[in-house]
Coordinates of C-alpha atoms (C1' of nucleotides) in Angstrom, one line a residue:
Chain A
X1182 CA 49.3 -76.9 34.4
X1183 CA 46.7 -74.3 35.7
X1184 CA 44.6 -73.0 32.8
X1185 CA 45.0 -69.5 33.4
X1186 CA 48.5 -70.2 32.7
X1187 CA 48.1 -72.6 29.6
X1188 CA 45.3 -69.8 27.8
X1189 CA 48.8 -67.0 28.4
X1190 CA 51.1 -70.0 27.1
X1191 CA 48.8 -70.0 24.1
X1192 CA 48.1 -66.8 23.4
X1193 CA 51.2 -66.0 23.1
X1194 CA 52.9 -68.4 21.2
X1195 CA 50.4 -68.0 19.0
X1196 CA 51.6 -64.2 18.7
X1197 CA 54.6 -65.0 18.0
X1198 CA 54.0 -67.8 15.4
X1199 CA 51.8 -65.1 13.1
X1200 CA 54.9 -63.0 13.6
X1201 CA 56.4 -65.3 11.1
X1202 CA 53.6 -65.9 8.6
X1203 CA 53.4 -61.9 7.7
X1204 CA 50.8 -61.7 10.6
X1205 CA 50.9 -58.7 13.4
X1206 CA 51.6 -60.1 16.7
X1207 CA 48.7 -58.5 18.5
X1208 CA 46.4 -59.4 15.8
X1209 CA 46.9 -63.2 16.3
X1210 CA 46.6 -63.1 19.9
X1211 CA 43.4 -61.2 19.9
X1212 CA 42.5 -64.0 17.5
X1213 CA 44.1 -66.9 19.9
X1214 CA 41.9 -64.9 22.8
X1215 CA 39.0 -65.3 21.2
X1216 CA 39.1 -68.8 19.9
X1217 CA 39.4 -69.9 23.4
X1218 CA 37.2 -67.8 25.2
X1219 CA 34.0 -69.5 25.7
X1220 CA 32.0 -66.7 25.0
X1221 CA 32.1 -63.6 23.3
X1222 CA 33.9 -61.0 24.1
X1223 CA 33.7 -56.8 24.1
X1224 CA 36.2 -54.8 23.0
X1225 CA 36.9 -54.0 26.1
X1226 CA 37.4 -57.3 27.6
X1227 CA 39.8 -58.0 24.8
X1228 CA 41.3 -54.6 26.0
X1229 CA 41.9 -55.6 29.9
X1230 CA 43.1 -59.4 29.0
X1231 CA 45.5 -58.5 26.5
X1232 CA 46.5 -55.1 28.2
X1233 CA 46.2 -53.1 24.9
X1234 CA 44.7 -50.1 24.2
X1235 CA 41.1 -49.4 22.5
X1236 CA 42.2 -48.0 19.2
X1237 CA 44.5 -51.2 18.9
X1238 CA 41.9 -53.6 19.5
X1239 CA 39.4 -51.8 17.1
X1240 CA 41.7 -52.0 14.6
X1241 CA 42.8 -55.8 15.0
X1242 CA 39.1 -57.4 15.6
X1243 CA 38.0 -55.4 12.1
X1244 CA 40.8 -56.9 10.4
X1245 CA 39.6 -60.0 11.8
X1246 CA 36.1 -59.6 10.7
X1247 CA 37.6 -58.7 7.1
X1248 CA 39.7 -62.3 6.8
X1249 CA 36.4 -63.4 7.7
X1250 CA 37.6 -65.3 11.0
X1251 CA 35.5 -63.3 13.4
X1252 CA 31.9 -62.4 13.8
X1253 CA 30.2 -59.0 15.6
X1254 CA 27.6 -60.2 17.5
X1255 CA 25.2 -57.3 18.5
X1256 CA 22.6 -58.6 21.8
X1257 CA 19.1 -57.2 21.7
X1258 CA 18.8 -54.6 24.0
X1259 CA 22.2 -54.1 24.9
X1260 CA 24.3 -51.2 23.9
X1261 CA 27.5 -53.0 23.4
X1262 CA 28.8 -55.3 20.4
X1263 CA 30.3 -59.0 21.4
X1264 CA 32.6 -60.6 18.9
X1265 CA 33.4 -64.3 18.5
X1266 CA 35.7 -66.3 16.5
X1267 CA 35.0 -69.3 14.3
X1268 CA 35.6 -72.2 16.5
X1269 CA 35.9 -74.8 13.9
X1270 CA 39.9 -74.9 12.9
X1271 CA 39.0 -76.9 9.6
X1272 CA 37.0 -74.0 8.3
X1273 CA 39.9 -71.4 10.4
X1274 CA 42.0 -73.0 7.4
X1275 CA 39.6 -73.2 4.8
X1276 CA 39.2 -69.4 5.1
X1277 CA 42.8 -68.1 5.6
X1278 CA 43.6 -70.0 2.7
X1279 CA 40.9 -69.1 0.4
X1280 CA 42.0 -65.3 1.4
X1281 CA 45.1 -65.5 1.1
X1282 CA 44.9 -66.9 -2.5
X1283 CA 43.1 -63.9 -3.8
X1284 CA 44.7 -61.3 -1.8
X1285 CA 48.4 -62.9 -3.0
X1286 CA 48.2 -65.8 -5.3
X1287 CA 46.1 -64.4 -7.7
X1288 CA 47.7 -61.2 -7.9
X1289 CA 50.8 -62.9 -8.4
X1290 CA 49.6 -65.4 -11.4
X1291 CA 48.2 -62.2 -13.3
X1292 CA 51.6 -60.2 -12.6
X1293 CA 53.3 -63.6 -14.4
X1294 CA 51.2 -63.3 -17.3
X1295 CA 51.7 -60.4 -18.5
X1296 CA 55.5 -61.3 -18.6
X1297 CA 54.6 -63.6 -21.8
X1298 CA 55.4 -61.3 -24.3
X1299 CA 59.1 -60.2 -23.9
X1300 CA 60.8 -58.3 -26.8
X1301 CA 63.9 -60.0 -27.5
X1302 CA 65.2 -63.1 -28.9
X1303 CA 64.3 -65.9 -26.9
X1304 CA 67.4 -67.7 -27.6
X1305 CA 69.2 -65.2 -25.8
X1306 CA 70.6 -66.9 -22.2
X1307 CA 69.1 -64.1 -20.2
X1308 CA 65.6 -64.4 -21.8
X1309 CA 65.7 -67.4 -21.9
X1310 CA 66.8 -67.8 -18.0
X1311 CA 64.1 -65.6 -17.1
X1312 CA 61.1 -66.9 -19.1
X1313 CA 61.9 -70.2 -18.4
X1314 CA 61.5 -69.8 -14.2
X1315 CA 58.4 -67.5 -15.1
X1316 CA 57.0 -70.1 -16.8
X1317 CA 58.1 -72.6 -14.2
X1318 CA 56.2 -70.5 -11.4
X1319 CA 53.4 -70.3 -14.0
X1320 CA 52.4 -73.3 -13.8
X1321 CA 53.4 -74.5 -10.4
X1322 CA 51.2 -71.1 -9.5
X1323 CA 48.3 -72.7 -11.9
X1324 CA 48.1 -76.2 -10.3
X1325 CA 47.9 -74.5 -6.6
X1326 CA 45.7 -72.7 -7.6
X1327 CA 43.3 -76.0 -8.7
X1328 CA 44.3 -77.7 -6.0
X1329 CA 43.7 -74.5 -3.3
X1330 CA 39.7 -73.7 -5.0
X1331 CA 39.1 -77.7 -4.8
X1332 CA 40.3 -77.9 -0.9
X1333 CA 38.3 -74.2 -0.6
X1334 CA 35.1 -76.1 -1.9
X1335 CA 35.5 -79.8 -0.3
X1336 CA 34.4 -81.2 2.9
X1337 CA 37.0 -81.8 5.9
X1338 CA 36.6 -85.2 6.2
X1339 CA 36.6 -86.3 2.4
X1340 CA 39.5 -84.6 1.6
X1341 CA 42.0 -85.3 4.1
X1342 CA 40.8 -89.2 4.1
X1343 CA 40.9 -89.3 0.9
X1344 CA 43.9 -87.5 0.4
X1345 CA 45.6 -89.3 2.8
X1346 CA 44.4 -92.8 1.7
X1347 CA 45.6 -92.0 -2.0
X1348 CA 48.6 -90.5 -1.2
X1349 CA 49.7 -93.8 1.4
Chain B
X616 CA 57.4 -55.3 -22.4
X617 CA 61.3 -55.6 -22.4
X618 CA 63.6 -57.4 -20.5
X619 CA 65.6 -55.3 -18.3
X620 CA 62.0 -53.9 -17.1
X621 CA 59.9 -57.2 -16.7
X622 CA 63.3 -58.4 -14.7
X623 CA 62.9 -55.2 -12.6
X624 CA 59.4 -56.0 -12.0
X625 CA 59.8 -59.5 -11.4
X626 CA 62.1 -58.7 -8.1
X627 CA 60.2 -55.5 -7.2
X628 CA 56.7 -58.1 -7.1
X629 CA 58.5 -61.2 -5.3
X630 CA 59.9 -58.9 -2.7
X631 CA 56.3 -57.6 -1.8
X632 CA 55.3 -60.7 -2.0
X633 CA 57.8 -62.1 0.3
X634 CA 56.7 -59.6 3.1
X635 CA 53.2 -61.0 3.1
X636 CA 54.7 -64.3 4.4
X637 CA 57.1 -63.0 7.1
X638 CA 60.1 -63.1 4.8
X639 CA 61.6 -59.8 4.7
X640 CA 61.9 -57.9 1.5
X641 CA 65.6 -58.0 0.5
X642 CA 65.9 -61.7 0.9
X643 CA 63.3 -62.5 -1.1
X644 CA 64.3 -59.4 -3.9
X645 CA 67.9 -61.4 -3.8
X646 CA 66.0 -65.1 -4.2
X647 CA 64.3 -64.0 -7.0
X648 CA 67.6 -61.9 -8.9
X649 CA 69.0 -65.9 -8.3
X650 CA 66.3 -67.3 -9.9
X651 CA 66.0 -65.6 -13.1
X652 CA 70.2 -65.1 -13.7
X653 CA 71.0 -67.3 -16.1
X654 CA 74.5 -67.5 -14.5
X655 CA 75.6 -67.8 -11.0
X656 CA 75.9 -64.1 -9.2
X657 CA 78.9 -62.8 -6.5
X658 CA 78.0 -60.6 -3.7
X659 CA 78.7 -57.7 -5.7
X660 CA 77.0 -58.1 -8.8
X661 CA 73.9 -58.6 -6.3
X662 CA 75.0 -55.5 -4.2
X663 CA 75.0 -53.2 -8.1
X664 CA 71.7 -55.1 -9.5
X665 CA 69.6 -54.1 -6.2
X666 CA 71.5 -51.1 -5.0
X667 CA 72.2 -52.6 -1.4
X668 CA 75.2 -52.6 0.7
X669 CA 77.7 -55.6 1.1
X670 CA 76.7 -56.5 4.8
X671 CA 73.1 -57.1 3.6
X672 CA 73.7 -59.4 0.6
X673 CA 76.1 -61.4 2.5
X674 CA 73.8 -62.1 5.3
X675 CA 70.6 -62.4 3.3
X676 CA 72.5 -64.9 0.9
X677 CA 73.5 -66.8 4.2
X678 CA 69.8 -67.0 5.1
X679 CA 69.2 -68.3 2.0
X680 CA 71.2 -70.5 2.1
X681 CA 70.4 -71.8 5.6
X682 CA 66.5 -72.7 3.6
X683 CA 68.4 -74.3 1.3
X684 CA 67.4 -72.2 -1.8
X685 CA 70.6 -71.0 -2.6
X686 CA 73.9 -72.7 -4.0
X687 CA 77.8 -71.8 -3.2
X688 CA 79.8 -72.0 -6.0
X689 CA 83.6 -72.2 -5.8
X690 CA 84.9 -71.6 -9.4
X691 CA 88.8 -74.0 -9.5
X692 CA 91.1 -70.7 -9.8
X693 CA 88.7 -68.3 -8.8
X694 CA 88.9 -65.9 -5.4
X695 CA 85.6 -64.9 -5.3
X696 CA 82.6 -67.0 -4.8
X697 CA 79.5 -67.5 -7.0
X698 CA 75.9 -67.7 -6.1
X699 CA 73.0 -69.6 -7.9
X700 CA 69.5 -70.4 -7.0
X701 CA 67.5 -73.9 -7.0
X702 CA 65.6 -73.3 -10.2
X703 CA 63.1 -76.3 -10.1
X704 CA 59.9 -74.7 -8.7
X705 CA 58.7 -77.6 -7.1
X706 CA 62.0 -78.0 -5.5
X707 CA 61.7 -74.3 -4.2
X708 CA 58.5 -75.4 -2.7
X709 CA 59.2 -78.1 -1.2
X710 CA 62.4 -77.0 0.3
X711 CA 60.6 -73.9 1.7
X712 CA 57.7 -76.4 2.9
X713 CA 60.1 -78.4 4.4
X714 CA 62.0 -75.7 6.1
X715 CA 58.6 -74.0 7.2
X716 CA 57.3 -77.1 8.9
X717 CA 60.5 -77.9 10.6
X718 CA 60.5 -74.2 12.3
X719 CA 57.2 -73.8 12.2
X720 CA 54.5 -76.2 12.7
X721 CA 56.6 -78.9 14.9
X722 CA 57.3 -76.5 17.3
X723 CA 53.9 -75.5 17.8
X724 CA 52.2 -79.5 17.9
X725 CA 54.8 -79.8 20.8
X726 CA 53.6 -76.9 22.3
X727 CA 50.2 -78.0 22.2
X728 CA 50.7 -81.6 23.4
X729 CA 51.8 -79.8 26.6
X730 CA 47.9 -78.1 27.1
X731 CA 46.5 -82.0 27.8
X732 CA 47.2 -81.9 31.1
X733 CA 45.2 -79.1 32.5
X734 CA 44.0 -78.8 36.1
X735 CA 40.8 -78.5 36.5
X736 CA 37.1 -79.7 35.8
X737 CA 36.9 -80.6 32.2
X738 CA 33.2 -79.6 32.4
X739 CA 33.8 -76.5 32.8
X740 CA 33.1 -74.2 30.9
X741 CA 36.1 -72.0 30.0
X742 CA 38.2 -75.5 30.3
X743 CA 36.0 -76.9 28.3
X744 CA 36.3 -74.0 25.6
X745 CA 40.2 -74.1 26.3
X746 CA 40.5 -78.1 25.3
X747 CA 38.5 -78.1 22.5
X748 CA 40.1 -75.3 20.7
X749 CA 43.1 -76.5 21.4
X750 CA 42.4 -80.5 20.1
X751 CA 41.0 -79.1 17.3
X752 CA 44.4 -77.6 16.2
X753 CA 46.1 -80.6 17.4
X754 CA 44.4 -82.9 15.2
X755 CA 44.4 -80.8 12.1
X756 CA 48.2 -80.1 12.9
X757 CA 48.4 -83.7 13.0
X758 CA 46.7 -84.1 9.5
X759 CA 48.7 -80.8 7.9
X760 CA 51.5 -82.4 8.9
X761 CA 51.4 -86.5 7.7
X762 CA 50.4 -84.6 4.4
X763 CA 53.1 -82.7 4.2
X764 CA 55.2 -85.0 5.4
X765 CA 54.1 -86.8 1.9
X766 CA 54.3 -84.2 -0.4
X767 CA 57.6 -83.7 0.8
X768 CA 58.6 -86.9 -0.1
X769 CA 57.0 -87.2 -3.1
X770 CA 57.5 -86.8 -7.1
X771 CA 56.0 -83.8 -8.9
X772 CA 53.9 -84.8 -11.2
X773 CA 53.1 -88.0 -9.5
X774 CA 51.6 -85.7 -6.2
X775 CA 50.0 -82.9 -7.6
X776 CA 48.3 -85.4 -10.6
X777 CA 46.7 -87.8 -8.3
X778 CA 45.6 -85.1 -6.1
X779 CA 43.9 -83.6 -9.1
X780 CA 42.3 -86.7 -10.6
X781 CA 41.3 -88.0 -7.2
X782 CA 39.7 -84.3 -6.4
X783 CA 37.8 -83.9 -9.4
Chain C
dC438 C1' 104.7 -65.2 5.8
dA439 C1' 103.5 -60.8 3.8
dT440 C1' 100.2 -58.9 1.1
dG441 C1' 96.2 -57.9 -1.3
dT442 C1' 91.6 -59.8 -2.0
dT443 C1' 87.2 -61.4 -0.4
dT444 C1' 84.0 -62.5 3.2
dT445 C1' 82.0 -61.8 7.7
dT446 C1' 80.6 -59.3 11.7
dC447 C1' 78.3 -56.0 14.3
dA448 C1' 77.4 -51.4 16.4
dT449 C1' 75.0 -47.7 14.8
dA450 C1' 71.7 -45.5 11.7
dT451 C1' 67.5 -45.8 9.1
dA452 C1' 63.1 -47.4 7.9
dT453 C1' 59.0 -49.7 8.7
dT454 C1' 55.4 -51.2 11.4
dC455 C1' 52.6 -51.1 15.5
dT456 C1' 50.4 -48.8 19.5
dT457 C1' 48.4 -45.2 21.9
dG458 C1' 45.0 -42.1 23.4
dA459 C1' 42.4 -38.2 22.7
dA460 C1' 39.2 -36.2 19.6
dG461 C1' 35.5 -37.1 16.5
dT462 C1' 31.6 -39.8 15.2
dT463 C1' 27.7 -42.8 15.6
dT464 C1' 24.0 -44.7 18.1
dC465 C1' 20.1 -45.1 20.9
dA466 C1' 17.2 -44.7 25.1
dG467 C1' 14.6 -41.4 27.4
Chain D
dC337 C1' 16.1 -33.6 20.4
dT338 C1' 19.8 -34.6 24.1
dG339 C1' 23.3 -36.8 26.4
dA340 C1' 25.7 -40.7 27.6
dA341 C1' 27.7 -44.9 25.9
dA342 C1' 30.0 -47.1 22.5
dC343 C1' 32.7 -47.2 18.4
dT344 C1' 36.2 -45.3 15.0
dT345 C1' 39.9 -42.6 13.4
dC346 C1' 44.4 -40.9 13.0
dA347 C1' 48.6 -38.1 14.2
dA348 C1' 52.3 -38.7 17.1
dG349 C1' 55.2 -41.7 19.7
dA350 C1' 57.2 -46.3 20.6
dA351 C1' 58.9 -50.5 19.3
dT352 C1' 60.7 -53.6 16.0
dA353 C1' 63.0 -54.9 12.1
dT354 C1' 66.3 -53.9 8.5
dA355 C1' 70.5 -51.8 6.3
dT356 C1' 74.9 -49.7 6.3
dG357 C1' 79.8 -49.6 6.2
dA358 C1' 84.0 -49.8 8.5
dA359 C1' 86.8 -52.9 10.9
dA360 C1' 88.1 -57.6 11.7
dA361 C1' 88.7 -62.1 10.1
dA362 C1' 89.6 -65.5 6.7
dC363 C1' 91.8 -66.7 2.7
dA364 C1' 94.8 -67.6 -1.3
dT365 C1' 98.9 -66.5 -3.7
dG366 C1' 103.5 -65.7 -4.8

DNA sequence: CATGTTTTTCATATATTCTTGAAGTTTCAG
DNA sequence: CTGAAACTTCAAGAATATATGAAAAACATG
């Protein structure tokens, strides 16, 4: 397989796999561009290799710089900016998941909280029905939430080794 | 806070939520009217509750089904059918895990086993770039997915216990 | 097997999301 | 300052995804 095809091949399928994790399509593969480009790129070269226009790839690569998965990297004494992805997929993960926690997860567990104090019997089937898988997704919510600060915090290595050795 | 409105709430919340991981609004609005009925629904006392037309409950209740988070139920003397929803979080979970990694992540290690053979010098510096992105996904795919594998297979409290003792 | 009931399908309509590109802004070397 | 280069914004258009509802199919009952 020739490279120039297998970078397309990845770029993307990697498109389409954001597609179904609530993830623009273009925004994925500007990120699948630059985590296999072995330098950094300008806007425009993201431009001419993806074949999208300049507004699209100013919006995308700050998105990208917002999740925290992409740097601007300004060169003395030139006019243009380079950007550059983190290369490391351990700390890709590490950071997707610690955003995604407090852009969703957090938001969620404080919605389910406030859902403690229900007027009404809570004998009642219906109240009881509903408290009772609010309460489940409480704490199910609580104990990912340990569990995602802990992996946020720890080292690759330790964790998955140790995870996996446990968990054998 | 009463009922009817934290109920109302509830659905409105887990269907925005839903979006943010490429699940589309209605399905997940239906998953969580499921969740907190105390009895099992039919198509129409979903179609009244969220105000959408016949076509779209049944095939959003079909999708749900297909993930496994939703139950038929044939009532002995009854015409129409009844729908319930899986109520055990960590059953939810896991299913959607499961499901998610069948689809998902499988798909994607086999698509990057296929980027080993790549023409060209591997001292290059774009193949070079290329391969080590690439291996660096493939062995933390290979890691995500022996520990999902596990937590797929294993007990509640057993799993997410250890994990927290052995963290600490 | 004829009939009314329930479920399923799917072409069309609607809604949402994404993309473009030109105008506006910022930046900086001269 | 000035002007060219680079970056950003955003309204309008395009593309994608979702919803509707009527028609068809499946089903159960007498």
């Amino acid at each position: 397989m020739k490279l120039s095809e297998a970078k397309q091949q990845f770029i993307t399928s990697w498109g389409a796999f954001g597609t179904h994790w609530g993830i623009n399509r273009t925004m994925a593969q500007v990120h699948a561009l630059l985590l296999i480009s072995a330098d950094s790129l300008t806007q425009d070269d993201v431009m001419e290799q993806l074949s999208i226009s300049r507004g699209n790839v100013n919006m995308n690569i700050r998105e990208l710089i917002d999740w925290g998965l992409v740097n601007r990297i300004v060169v003395p004494g030139e006019r243009k900016e380079y950007f550059s992805a983190e290369k490391d997929i351990w700390k890709v993960a590490t950071q997707i998941v610690k955003e995604r926690k407090k852009r969703e997860l957090d938001p969620m567990l404080k919605l389910i909280n406030q859902f403690n104090n229900i007027d009404g019997d809570k004998k009642d089937k219906d109240t009881k029905a509903f408290l009772d898988t609010v309460n489940g997704i409480k704490k199910f919510g609580d104990q990912a939430d340990k569990m995602l600060d802990t992996m946020v915090h720890a080292e690759e290595n330790w964790f998955l080794n140790t995870l996996l050795k446990v968990i054998k």
